[in-house]
Amino acid sequence: MSYNLLKGKRGIIFGALDSQSIAWKTAERVHEEGGTFVLTNAPIALRMGTINELAEKTGSQVIPADATSMEDLENLVEKAMEVLGGKIDFVLHSIGMSVNVRKGNHYTSQNYDYTHKGWDVSAVSFHKTMSVLYNKDAMTEWGSIIALTYMAAQRVFPDYNDMADNKAYLESIARSFGYFFGKDKKVRVNTISQSPTPTTAGQGVKGFDGFIAYAEKMSPLGNATAEDCANYTIAMFSDLTKRVTLQNLYNDGGFSNMGVSDAVMSAFVNE
């Protein structure tokens, strides 16, 4: 159902790899709600994914950009404003990568070149993106910037590896940069902490299937889906949430406040 919550609003969506990705679902919902946007991802990701299908479906343009490159980001923001016809109202940062996870390196035995690369892609790219937007005065007043995160930033999930550190850093950037963006530009910056979601990236984490089943049993409302996250993001992009900033917002069916659930406890009770 569409309420035209984003009618007339313009934005940039990072990270739409394929139809399983949260960024892809969000782009579809933004389009349904009347918003326009450009899509972007790293050139290598564009070759691997099917983003052109999404662009055609939503009447959007794809602008390749390596989010760790200031030159690419400056070009992205300039071209986005040119294509969209004005300043940016919303941005979704939905990118993350751990080479250590991909290579099977244990958290206690990382390859630190890989660690640095993952940190740059998953967290520092958010600072770089906001730096370009801030210094180019590219955001409208009451605009909204969202990054996707996960609760491993606060609690230990062993197989999440160095991505947990990346997400903790990402959330800190949102708060720190969000202060300046709010004070100086009237722009909101928040993170959404999503349930484990079966995206292409998420399924690369060791033991993912078991963990998503565990989270489902722990959460009183069950796991939030990619579509649920897209809807939450739409709300955060809209004017209905214009005073919400510097927040880490949980979209996880209640998982973050649970100690244990009856469903999980029953697995340990001898019948």
Coordinates of C-alpha atoms in Angstrom, one line a residue:
M1 CA 0.0 0.0 0.0
S2 CA 1.3 3.4 -0.9
Y3 CA 0.8 6.6 1.1
N4 CA 3.0 8.8 -1.1
L5 CA 5.3 9.4 2.0
L6 CA 8.2 10.3 -0.3
K7 CA 6.5 12.2 -3.1
G8 CA 8.9 14.7 -4.5
K9 CA 11.9 13.4 -2.5
R10 CA 15.2 12.5 -4.1
G11 CA 17.9 10.2 -2.8
I12 CA 20.9 7.9 -3.2
I13 CA 20.7 4.2 -2.4
F14 CA 23.9 2.3 -1.9
G15 CA 24.1 -1.5 -2.0
A16 CA 21.3 -2.9 -4.1
L17 CA 23.1 -6.1 -5.3
D18 CA 20.1 -8.4 -6.1
S19 CA 16.5 -8.9 -5.2
Q20 CA 17.4 -10.4 -1.8
S21 CA 19.2 -7.3 -0.6
I22 CA 17.5 -4.9 1.8
A23 CA 18.7 -2.0 -0.4
W24 CA 16.8 -3.5 -3.3
K25 CA 13.6 -3.9 -1.3
T26 CA 14.0 -0.3 0.0
A27 CA 14.4 1.0 -3.5
E28 CA 11.2 -0.7 -4.6
R29 CA 9.3 0.8 -1.6
V30 CA 10.8 4.3 -2.2
H31 CA 9.5 4.1 -5.8
E32 CA 6.1 3.0 -4.6
E33 CA 6.0 5.9 -2.2
G34 CA 6.7 8.4 -4.9
G35 CA 10.4 9.0 -4.3
T36 CA 13.1 9.2 -7.0
F37 CA 16.7 8.1 -6.6
V38 CA 20.0 7.0 -8.1
L39 CA 21.4 3.5 -7.4
T40 CA 25.1 2.9 -6.7
N41 CA 27.5 0.2 -5.9
A42 CA 31.1 -0.6 -6.5
P43 CA 31.9 -1.5 -10.2
I44 CA 32.8 -5.1 -9.2
A45 CA 29.4 -5.5 -7.4
L46 CA 27.6 -4.1 -10.4
R47 CA 29.1 -6.8 -12.5
M48 CA 28.1 -9.5 -10.0
G49 CA 24.5 -8.4 -9.3
T50 CA 21.4 -7.6 -11.3
I51 CA 21.0 -3.9 -10.4
N52 CA 20.1 -2.9 -14.0
E53 CA 16.8 -4.8 -13.6
L54 CA 16.0 -2.7 -10.6
A55 CA 16.9 0.5 -12.4
E56 CA 14.6 -0.3 -15.3
K57 CA 11.8 -1.3 -12.9
T58 CA 12.0 2.0 -10.9
G59 CA 13.1 4.3 -13.7
S60 CA 16.4 5.0 -11.9
Q61 CA 19.9 5.6 -13.1
V62 CA 22.9 3.6 -11.9
I63 CA 26.0 5.5 -11.1
P64 CA 29.0 3.3 -10.3
A65 CA 31.1 4.3 -7.3
D66 CA 33.6 2.7 -5.0
A67 CA 32.4 4.0 -1.6
T68 CA 36.0 4.0 -0.2
S69 CA 37.1 6.5 -2.9
M70 CA 36.6 10.2 -2.2
E71 CA 36.9 10.9 -5.9
D72 CA 34.1 8.4 -6.8
L73 CA 31.9 9.7 -4.0
E74 CA 32.3 13.3 -5.1
N75 CA 31.4 12.3 -8.7
L76 CA 28.4 10.3 -7.4
V77 CA 27.0 13.2 -5.4
E78 CA 27.5 15.7 -8.2
K79 CA 25.9 13.4 -10.8
A80 CA 23.0 12.4 -8.5
M81 CA 22.1 16.1 -8.0
E82 CA 22.3 16.6 -11.7
V83 CA 20.2 13.6 -12.6
L84 CA 17.6 14.2 -9.8
G85 CA 17.4 17.9 -10.4
G86 CA 18.3 19.2 -6.9
K87 CA 19.7 18.4 -3.5
I88 CA 19.4 15.1 -1.8
D89 CA 16.6 14.3 0.7
F90 CA 17.6 10.7 1.7
V91 CA 20.5 8.4 1.6
L92 CA 20.7 4.6 2.4
H93 CA 24.1 3.1 3.2
S94 CA 23.6 -0.6 2.9
I95 CA 27.1 -2.0 2.2
G96 CA 29.4 -4.2 4.2
M97 CA 32.1 -6.7 3.6
S98 CA 34.6 -8.9 5.6
V99 CA 37.3 -10.5 3.6
N100 CA 38.3 -12.4 6.8
V101 CA 34.9 -14.0 6.8
R102 CA 35.1 -14.8 3.1
K103 CA 38.5 -16.4 3.6
G104 CA 37.5 -18.3 6.7
N105 CA 40.0 -16.5 9.0
H106 CA 39.1 -16.9 12.7
Y107 CA 38.6 -13.6 14.7
T108 CA 41.7 -14.4 16.7
S109 CA 43.9 -14.9 13.6
Q110 CA 42.9 -12.1 11.2
N111 CA 44.8 -11.0 8.2
Y112 CA 45.0 -7.3 9.1
D113 CA 45.2 -6.2 5.5
Y114 CA 41.8 -7.9 5.1
T115 CA 40.6 -6.3 8.4
H116 CA 41.5 -2.8 7.1
K117 CA 39.8 -3.4 3.8
G118 CA 36.6 -4.6 5.5
W119 CA 36.7 -1.7 7.9
D120 CA 37.1 0.8 5.1
V121 CA 34.2 -0.7 3.1
S122 CA 31.8 -1.4 5.9
A123 CA 32.3 1.7 8.2
V124 CA 34.7 4.4 7.0
S125 CA 32.8 4.6 3.7
F126 CA 29.9 5.9 5.7
H127 CA 32.1 8.7 7.1
K128 CA 33.4 9.5 3.6
T129 CA 29.9 9.5 2.1
M130 CA 28.7 12.0 4.7
S131 CA 31.8 14.1 4.5
V132 CA 31.2 14.6 0.8
L133 CA 27.5 15.3 1.3
Y134 CA 28.3 17.7 4.2
N135 CA 31.1 19.7 2.5
K136 CA 29.1 20.0 -0.8
D137 CA 26.0 21.1 1.1
A138 CA 24.2 18.5 -0.9
M139 CA 21.5 17.5 1.6
T140 CA 18.2 19.4 2.0
E141 CA 17.1 20.6 5.5
W142 CA 15.4 17.8 7.4
G143 CA 16.9 15.2 5.1
S144 CA 17.6 11.7 6.4
I145 CA 20.6 9.5 6.2
I146 CA 20.3 5.8 7.3
A147 CA 23.0 3.1 7.6
L148 CA 22.2 -0.6 8.2
T149 CA 23.8 -2.3 11.2
Y150 CA 23.5 -5.4 13.4
M151 CA 23.4 -6.1 17.1
A152 CA 26.8 -7.8 17.0
A153 CA 28.0 -4.2 17.5
Q154 CA 26.8 -4.5 21.1
R155 CA 26.9 -8.2 21.9
V156 CA 29.1 -11.1 21.1
F157 CA 28.2 -13.3 18.1
P158 CA 31.4 -15.3 17.5
D159 CA 31.0 -16.1 13.9
Y160 CA 30.2 -12.5 12.9
N161 CA 34.0 -12.0 13.2
D162 CA 35.5 -8.5 12.5
M163 CA 32.2 -7.4 11.0
A164 CA 31.1 -6.8 14.6
D165 CA 33.9 -4.3 15.1
N166 CA 33.0 -2.6 11.7
K167 CA 29.4 -2.2 12.8
A168 CA 30.3 -0.8 16.2
Y169 CA 32.5 1.8 14.4
L170 CA 29.7 2.5 11.9
E171 CA 27.3 3.3 14.7
S172 CA 29.7 5.6 16.4
I173 CA 30.2 7.5 13.1
A174 CA 26.5 7.9 12.8
R175 CA 26.3 9.5 16.2
S176 CA 29.4 11.7 15.9
F177 CA 28.8 12.9 12.3
G178 CA 25.0 13.1 13.0
Y179 CA 25.7 15.7 15.7
F180 CA 27.4 18.0 13.2
F181 CA 24.9 17.3 10.4
G182 CA 22.0 18.0 12.7
K183 CA 23.5 21.2 14.2
D184 CA 24.8 22.7 11.0
K185 CA 22.5 21.4 8.3
K186 CA 19.3 20.2 10.0
V187 CA 19.9 16.6 8.6
R188 CA 19.1 13.4 10.5
V189 CA 21.5 10.5 10.8
N190 CA 20.5 7.2 12.2
T191 CA 21.3 3.5 12.0
I192 CA 18.8 0.6 11.8
S193 CA 19.8 -2.6 13.6
Q194 CA 18.1 -5.3 11.6
S195 CA 17.3 -9.0 12.4
P196 CA 19.6 -11.5 10.7
T197 CA 18.3 -11.5 7.2
P198 CA 18.9 -14.0 4.4
T199 CA 20.6 -11.7 2.0
T200 CA 23.4 -12.8 -0.3
A201 CA 25.9 -11.1 2.1
G202 CA 24.3 -12.4 5.3
Q203 CA 24.3 -16.0 4.1
G204 CA 28.1 -15.8 3.8
V205 CA 28.4 -15.8 7.7
K206 CA 29.3 -19.2 9.1
G207 CA 26.4 -21.0 10.8
F208 CA 23.9 -18.4 9.5
D209 CA 21.0 -20.8 9.0
G210 CA 21.2 -22.0 12.6
F211 CA 21.5 -18.5 13.9
I212 CA 18.5 -17.1 12.0
A213 CA 16.4 -20.0 13.4
Y214 CA 17.6 -19.2 16.9
A215 CA 16.8 -15.5 16.5
E216 CA 13.3 -16.4 15.2
K217 CA 12.7 -18.4 18.4
M218 CA 14.1 -15.7 20.6
S219 CA 12.1 -12.8 19.2
P220 CA 8.5 -12.4 20.4
L221 CA 7.4 -11.0 17.0
G222 CA 9.8 -13.2 15.0
N223 CA 12.6 -12.0 12.8
A224 CA 12.1 -8.8 10.8
T225 CA 12.2 -9.4 7.0
A226 CA 14.0 -7.4 4.4
E227 CA 10.6 -6.0 3.5
D228 CA 10.1 -4.9 7.1
C229 CA 13.4 -3.2 7.1
A230 CA 12.5 -1.4 3.9
N231 CA 9.2 -0.2 5.4
Y232 CA 11.1 1.1 8.5
T233 CA 13.6 2.9 6.3
I234 CA 10.7 4.6 4.4
A235 CA 9.4 5.9 7.7
M236 CA 12.8 7.2 8.6
F237 CA 13.1 8.9 5.2
S238 CA 9.7 10.6 5.6
D239 CA 8.8 13.8 7.3
L240 CA 7.0 11.8 10.0
T241 CA 10.3 11.2 11.8
K242 CA 12.0 14.6 11.3
R243 CA 13.1 15.0 14.9
V244 CA 14.7 11.5 15.2
T245 CA 18.5 11.6 15.0
L246 CA 21.6 10.0 16.5
Q247 CA 19.7 6.8 17.2
N248 CA 20.4 3.2 16.7
L249 CA 17.0 1.8 16.0
Y250 CA 16.2 -1.9 16.5
N251 CA 14.1 -3.6 13.9
D252 CA 14.4 -7.1 15.2
G253 CA 11.1 -8.4 16.5
G254 CA 12.1 -7.7 20.1
F255 CA 15.3 -9.8 20.0
S256 CA 17.5 -7.0 21.4
N257 CA 15.6 -6.9 24.7
M258 CA 15.3 -10.6 25.3
G259 CA 17.2 -12.7 27.8
V260 CA 15.6 -16.0 26.9
S261 CA 12.3 -17.2 25.4
D262 CA 10.1 -20.1 26.2
A263 CA 10.8 -21.5 22.7
V264 CA 14.5 -21.5 23.3
M265 CA 14.2 -22.8 26.9
S266 CA 12.1 -25.7 25.7
A267 CA 15.1 -27.0 23.7
F268 CA 17.0 -27.6 27.0
V269 CA 14.1 -29.1 29.0
N270 CA 14.0 -32.9 29.2
E271 CA 10.5 -33.9 28.4

